[in-house]
CSV table of C-alpha atoms and ligand atoms in Angstrom, one decimal:
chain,number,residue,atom,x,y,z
A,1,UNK,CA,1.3,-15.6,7.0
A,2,UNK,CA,0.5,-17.4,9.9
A,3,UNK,CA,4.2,-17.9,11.9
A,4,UNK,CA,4.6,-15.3,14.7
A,5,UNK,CA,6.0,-11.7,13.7
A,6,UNK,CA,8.4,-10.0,15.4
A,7,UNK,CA,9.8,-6.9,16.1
A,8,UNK,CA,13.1,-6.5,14.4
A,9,UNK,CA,16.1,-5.1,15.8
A,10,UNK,CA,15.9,-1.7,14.0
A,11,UNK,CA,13.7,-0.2,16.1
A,12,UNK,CA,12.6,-0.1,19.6
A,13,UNK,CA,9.6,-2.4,20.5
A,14,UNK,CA,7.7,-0.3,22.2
A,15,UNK,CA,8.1,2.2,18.8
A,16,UNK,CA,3.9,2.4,18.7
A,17,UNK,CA,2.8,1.6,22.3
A,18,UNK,CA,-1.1,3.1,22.6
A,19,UNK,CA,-1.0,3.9,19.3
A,20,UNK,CA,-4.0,2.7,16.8
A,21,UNK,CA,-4.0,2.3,13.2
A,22,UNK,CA,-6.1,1.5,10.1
A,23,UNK,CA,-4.6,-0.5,7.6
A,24,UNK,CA,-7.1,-0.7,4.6
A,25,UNK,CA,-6.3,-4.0,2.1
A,26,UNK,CA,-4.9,-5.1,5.6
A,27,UNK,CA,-5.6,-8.5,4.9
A,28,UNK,CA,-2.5,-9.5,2.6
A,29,UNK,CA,0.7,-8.8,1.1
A,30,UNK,CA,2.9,-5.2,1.6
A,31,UNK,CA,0.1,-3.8,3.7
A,32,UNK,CA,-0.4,-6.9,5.9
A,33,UNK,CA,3.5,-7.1,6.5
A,34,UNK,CA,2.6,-3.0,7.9
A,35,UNK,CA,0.1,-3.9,10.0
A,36,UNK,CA,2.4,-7.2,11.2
A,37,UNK,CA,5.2,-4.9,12.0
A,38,UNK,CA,3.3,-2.4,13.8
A,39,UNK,CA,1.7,-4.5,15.9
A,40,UNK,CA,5.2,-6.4,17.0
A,41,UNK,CA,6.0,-2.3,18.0
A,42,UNK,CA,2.9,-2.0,20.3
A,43,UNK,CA,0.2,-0.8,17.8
A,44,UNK,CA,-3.3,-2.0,18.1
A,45,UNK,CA,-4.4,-2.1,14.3
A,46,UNK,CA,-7.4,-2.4,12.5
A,47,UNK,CA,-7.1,-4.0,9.5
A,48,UNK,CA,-9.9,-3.5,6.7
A,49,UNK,CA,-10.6,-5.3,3.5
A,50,UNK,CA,-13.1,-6.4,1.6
A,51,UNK,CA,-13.4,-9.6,2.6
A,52,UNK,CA,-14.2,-9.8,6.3
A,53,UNK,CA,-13.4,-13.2,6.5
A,54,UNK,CA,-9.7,-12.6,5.3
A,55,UNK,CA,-9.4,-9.8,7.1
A,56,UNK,CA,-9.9,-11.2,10.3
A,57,UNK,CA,-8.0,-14.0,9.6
A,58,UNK,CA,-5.4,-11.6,9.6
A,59,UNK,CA,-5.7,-10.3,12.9
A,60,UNK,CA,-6.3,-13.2,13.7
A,61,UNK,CA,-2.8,-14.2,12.9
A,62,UNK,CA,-2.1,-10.8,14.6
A,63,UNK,CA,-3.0,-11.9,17.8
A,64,UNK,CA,-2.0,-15.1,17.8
A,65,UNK,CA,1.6,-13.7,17.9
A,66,UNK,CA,0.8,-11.7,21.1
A,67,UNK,CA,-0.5,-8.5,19.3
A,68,UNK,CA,-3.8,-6.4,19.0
A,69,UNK,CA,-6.2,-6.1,16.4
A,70,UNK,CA,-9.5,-6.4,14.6
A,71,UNK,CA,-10.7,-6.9,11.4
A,72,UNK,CA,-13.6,-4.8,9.8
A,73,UNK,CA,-15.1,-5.1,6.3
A,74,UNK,CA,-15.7,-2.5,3.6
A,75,UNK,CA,-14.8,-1.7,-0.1
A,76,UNK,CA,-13.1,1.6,0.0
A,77,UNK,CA,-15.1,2.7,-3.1
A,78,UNK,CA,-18.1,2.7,-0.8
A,79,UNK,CA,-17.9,5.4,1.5
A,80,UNK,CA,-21.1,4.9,3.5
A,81,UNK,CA,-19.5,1.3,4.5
A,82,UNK,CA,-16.0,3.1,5.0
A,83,UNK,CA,-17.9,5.3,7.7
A,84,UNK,CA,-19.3,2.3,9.4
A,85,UNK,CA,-16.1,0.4,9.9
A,86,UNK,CA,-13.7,3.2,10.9
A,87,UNK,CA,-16.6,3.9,13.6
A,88,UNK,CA,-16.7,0.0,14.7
A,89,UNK,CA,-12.8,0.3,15.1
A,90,UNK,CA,-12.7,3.5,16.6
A,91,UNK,CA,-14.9,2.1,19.2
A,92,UNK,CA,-13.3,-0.8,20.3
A,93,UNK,CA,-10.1,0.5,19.6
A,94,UNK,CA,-10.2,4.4,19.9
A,95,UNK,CA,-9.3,7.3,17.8
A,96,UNK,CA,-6.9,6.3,15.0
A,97,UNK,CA,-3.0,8.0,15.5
A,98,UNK,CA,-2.5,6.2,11.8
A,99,UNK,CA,-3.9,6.1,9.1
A,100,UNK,CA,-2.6,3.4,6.1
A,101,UNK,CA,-4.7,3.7,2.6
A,102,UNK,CA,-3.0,0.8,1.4
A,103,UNK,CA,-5.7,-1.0,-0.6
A,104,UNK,CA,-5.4,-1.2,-4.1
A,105,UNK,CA,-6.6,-2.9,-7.3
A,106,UNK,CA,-4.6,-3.6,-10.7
A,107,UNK,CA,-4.8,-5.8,-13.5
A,108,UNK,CA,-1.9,-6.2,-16.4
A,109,UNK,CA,-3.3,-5.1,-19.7
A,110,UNK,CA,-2.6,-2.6,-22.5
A,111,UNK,CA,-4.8,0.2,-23.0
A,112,UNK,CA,-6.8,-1.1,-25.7
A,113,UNK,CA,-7.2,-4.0,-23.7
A,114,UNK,CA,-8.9,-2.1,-20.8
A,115,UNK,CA,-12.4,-0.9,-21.2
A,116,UNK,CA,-14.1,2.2,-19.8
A,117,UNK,CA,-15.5,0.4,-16.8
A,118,UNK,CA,-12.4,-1.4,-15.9
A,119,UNK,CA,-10.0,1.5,-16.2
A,120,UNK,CA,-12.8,3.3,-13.6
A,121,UNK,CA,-12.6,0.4,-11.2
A,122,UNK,CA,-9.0,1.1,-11.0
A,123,UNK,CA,-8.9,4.6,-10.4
A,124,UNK,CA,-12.1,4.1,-7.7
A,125,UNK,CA,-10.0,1.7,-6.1
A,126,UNK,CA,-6.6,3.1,-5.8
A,127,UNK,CA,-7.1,7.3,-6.1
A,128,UNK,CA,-10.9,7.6,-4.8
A,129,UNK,CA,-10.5,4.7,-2.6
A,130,UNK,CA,-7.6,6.4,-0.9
A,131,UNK,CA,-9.4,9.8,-0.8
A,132,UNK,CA,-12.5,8.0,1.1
A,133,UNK,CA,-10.5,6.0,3.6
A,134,UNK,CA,-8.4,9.3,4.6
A,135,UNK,CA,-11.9,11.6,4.7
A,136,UNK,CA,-13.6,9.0,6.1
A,137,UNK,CA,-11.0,7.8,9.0
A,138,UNK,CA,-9.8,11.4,9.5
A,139,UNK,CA,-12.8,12.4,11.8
A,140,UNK,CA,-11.5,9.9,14.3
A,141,UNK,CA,-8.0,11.0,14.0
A,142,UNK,CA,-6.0,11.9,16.9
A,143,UNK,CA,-3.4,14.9,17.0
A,144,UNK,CA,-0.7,15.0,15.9
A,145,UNK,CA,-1.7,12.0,13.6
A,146,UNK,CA,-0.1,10.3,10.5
A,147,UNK,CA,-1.4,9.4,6.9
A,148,UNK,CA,0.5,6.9,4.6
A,149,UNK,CA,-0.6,5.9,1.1
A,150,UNK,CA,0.8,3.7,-1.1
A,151,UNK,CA,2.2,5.0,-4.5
A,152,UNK,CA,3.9,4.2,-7.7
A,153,UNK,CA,6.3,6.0,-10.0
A,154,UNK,CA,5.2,9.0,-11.9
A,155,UNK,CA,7.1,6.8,-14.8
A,156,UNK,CA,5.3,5.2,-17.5
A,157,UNK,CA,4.8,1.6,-16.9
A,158,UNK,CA,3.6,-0.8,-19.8
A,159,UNK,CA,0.3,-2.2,-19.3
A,160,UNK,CA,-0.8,0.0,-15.8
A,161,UNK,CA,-2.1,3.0,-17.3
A,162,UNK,CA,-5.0,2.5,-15.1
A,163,UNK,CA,-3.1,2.3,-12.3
A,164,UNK,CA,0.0,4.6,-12.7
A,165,UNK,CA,-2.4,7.3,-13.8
A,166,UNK,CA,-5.1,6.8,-10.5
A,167,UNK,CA,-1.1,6.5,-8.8
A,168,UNK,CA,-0.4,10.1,-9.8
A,169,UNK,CA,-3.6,11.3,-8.5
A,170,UNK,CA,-2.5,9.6,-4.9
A,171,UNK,CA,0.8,11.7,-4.9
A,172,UNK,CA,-1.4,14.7,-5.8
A,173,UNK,CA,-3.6,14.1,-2.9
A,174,UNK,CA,-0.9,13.1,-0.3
A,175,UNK,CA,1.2,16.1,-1.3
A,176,UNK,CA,-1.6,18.8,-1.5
A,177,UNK,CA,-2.8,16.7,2.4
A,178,UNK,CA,0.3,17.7,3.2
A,179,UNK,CA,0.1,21.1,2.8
A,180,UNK,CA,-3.4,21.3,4.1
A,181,UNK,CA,-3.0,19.4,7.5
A,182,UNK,CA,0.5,20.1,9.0
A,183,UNK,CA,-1.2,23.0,10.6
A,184,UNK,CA,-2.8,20.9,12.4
A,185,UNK,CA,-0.2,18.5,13.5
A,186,UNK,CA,-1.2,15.9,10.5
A,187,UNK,CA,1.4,14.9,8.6
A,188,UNK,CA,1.3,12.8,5.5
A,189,UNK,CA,3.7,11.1,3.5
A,190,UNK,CA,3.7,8.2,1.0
A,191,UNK,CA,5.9,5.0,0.3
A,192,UNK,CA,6.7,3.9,-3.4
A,193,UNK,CA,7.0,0.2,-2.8
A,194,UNK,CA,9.5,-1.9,-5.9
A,195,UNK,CA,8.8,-5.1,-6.6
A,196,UNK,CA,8.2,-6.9,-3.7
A,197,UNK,CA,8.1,-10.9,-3.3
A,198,UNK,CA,5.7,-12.9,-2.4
A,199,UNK,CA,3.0,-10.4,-3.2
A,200,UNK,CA,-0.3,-10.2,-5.4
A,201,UNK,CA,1.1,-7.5,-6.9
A,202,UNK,CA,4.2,-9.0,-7.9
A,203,UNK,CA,2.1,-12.7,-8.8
A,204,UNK,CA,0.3,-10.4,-11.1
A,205,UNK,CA,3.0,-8.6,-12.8
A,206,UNK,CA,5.3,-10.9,-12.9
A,207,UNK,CA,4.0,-14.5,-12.9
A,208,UNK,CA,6.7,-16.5,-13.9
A,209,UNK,CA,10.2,-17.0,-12.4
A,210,UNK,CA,11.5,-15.8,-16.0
A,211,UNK,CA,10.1,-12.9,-15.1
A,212,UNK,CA,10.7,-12.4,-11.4
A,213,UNK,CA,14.6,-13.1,-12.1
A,214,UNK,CA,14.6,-10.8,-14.7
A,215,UNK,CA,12.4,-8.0,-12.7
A,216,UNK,CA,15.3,-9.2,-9.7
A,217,UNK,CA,17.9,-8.3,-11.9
A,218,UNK,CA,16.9,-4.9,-13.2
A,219,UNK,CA,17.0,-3.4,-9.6
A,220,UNK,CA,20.2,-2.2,-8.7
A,221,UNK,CA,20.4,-3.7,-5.0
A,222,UNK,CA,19.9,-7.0,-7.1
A,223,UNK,CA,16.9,-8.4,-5.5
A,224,UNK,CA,13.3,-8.4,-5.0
A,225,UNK,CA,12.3,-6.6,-1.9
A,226,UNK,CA,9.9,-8.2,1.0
A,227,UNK,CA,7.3,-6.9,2.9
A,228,UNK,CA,9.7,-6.3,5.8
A,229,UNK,CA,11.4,-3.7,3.8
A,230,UNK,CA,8.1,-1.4,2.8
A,231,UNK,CA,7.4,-1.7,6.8
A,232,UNK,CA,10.6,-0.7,7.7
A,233,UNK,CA,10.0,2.4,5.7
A,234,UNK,CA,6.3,2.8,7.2
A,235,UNK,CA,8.0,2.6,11.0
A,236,UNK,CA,10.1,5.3,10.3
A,237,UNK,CA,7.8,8.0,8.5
A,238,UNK,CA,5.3,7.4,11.5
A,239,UNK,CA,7.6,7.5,14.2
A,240,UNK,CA,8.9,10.6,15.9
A,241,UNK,CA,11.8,10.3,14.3
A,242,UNK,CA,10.1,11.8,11.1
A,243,UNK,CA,8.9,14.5,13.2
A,244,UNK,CA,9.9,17.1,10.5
A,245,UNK,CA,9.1,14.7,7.5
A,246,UNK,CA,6.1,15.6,5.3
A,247,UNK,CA,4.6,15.4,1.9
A,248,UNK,CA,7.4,13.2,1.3
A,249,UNK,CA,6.9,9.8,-1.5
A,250,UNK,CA,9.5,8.1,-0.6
A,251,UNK,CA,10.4,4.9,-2.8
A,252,UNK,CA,11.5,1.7,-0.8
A,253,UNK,CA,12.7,-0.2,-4.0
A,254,UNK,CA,16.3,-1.1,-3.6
A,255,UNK,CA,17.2,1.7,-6.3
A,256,UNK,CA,14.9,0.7,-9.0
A,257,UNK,CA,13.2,4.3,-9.4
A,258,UNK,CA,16.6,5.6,-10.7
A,259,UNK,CA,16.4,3.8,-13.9
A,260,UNK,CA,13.0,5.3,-15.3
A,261,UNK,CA,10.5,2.6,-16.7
A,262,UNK,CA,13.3,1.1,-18.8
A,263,UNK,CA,13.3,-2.0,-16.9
A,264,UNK,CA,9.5,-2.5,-17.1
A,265,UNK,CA,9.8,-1.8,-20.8
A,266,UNK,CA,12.1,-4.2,-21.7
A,267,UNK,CA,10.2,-6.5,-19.4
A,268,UNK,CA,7.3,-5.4,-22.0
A,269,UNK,CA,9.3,-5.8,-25.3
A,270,UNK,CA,10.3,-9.1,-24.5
A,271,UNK,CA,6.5,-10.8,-24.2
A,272,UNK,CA,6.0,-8.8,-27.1
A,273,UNK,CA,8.6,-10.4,-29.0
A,274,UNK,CA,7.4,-13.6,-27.1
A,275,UNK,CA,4.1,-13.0,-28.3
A,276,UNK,CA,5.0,-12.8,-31.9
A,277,UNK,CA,7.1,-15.4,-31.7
A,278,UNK,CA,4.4,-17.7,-30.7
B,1,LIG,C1,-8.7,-6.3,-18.7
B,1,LIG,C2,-10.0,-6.5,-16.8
B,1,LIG,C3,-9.2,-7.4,-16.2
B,1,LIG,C4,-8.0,-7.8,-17.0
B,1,LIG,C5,-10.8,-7.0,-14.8
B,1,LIG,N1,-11.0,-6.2,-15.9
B,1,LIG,N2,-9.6,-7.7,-15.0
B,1,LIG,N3,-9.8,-5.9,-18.0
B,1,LIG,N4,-7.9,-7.3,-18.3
B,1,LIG,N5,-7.1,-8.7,-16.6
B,1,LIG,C6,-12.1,-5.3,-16.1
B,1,LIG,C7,-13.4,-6.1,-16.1
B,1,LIG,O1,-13.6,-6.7,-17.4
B,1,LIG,C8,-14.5,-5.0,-15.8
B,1,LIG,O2,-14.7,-4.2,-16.9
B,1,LIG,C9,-13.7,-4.2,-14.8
B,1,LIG,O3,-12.3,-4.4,-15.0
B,1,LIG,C10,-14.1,-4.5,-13.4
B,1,LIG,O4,-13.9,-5.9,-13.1
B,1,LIG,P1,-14.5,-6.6,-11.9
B,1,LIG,O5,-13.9,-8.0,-11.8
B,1,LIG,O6,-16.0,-6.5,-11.9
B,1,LIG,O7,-14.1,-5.7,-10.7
B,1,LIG,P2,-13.8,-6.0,-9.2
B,1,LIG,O8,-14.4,-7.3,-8.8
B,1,LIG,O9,-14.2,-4.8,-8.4
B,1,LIG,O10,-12.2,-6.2,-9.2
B,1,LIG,C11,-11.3,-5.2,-9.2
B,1,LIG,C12,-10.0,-5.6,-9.9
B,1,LIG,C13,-9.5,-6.9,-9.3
B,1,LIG,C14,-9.1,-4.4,-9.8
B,1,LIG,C15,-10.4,-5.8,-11.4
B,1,LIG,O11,-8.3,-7.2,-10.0
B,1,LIG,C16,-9.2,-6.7,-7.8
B,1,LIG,O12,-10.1,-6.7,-7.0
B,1,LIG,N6,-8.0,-6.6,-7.4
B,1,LIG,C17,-7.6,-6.4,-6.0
B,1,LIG,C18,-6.3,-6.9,-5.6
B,1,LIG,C19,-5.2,-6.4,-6.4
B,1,LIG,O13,-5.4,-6.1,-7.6
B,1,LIG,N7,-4.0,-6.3,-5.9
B,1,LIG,C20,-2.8,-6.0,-6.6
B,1,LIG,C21,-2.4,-4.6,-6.3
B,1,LIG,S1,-0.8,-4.4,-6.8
B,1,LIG,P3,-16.0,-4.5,-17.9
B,1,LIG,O14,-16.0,-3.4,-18.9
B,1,LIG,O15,-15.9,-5.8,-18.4
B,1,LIG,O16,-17.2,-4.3,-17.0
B,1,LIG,C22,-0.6,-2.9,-7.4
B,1,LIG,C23,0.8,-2.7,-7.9
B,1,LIG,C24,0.9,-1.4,-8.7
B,1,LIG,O17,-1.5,-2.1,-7.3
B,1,LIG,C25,2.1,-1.4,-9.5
B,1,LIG,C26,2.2,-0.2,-10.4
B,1,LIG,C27,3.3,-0.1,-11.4
């Protein structure tokens, strides 16, 4: 996204003035439009991902639209590398008041299409990945602070039990974080994003417009979300005006969470039926 972000009317734009956050799997999609929106509210963000290049392209764009930030490299599965990077921001940017675990790794497939290794990549990625980038970010972490991970539906979801499994361990984490921090002024809350457009995620799971329109249509506020409306969420929960909010997964997903997995089911039984067709 290269056109210039701005703040929207919502909230104030000074929201996150002197603030600093890390924004890991920064460098596109949901967690991109995050560090965007922060940044148009006075945030200086790090953004990390594993490709350095895209990730300061990012920033890039970042501070092209008048904002501040830097992009650092590492693969959250590797914690020594997660070290080094939260230190390189923390020292050009200072301690972190936010933290974002946002990176995250799927692939469609059943489970007896996904092998040991690639159900393990997933789990590193989304549930151990989180842990590391929260441990590993939290030493620089000013008080009172905030953590946000991103989450899915404890529902079961056709061809993601990779990711919906690693997904529960996240909420685990997040909620037992929670618990453990708000003593010290931490508090730490996650999003549930729905389908959002214009997102890997979404490119992945639903490749087709078929399939978007009909993902569309199964949400009750009748549209795919967009990466304004997951950073809409984040503003709030990290703001002051969530000052009493913790532990809290909150799904941003125009309603979608109401209806179980049915919708991703009979998005499911239909390329089966496809399938057999063919
Ligand atoms: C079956 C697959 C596969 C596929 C990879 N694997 N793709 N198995 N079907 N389509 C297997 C490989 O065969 C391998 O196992 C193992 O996974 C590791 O694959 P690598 O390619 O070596 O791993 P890596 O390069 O680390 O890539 C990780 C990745 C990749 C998760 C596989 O897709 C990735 O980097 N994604 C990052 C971006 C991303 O996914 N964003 C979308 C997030 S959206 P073997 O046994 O062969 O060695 C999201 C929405 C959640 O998370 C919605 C929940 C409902």
């Amino acid at each position: 996204m290269s056109q210039p972000h701005q703040a929207d009317t919502t909230f104030r734009p000074d929201l996150l003035a002197g603030k600093h956050a890390l924004i890991t799997g920064g460098g596109s999609g949901i967690n991109l439009g995050i560090a965007q929106s922060f940044a148009a509210h006075g945030c200086k963000v790090t953004v990390l991902g594993r490709n350095l290049e895209k990730a300061q392209k990012a920033a890039q764009g970042i501070v092209d639209a008048g904002g501040q930030a830097l992009g650092v490299s590492a693969d959250v599965r590797d914690f020594a590398a997660l070290e080094a990077a939260v230190a390189q921001a923390a020292a050009q940017f200072g301690n972190f008041d936010i933290i974002l675990a946002g990176a995250a790794g799927n692939f469609p497939a059943p489970v007896d299409g996904i092998s040991p290794n690639g159900f393990k990549t997933v789990v590193d990625i989304d549930l151990l990945g989180t842990f590391n980038t929260i441990k590993a970010a939290a030493v620089h972490l000013n008080k009172p602070g905030n953590i946000l991970s991103i989450s899915a539906y404890g529902n079961p979801v056709p061809m993601q039990a990779h990711v919906v499994a690693a997904k529960a361990g996240v909420d685990a984490l997040t909620q037992t974080l929670a618990v453990e921090w708000g003593v010290r002024g931490v508090r730490v809350n996650a999003i549930i994003p729905g389908p959002i457009d214009g997102t890997e995620g979404m490119a992945r799971l639903a490749p087709d417009e078929k399939s978007r329109s009909r993902v569309a249509q199964a949400v009750p506020l009748n549209r795919l979300g967009v990466p304004q409306d997951i950073a809409n969420a984040a503003l709030f929960l990290v703001s002051d005006a969530a000052s009493y909010v913790t532990g809290v997964i909150l799904p941003v997903d125009g309603g979608q969470n109401m209806l179980g997995g049915a919708p991703q089911y009979q998005t499911y039984l239909a390329m089966q039926q496809a399938e057999q067709k063919a």
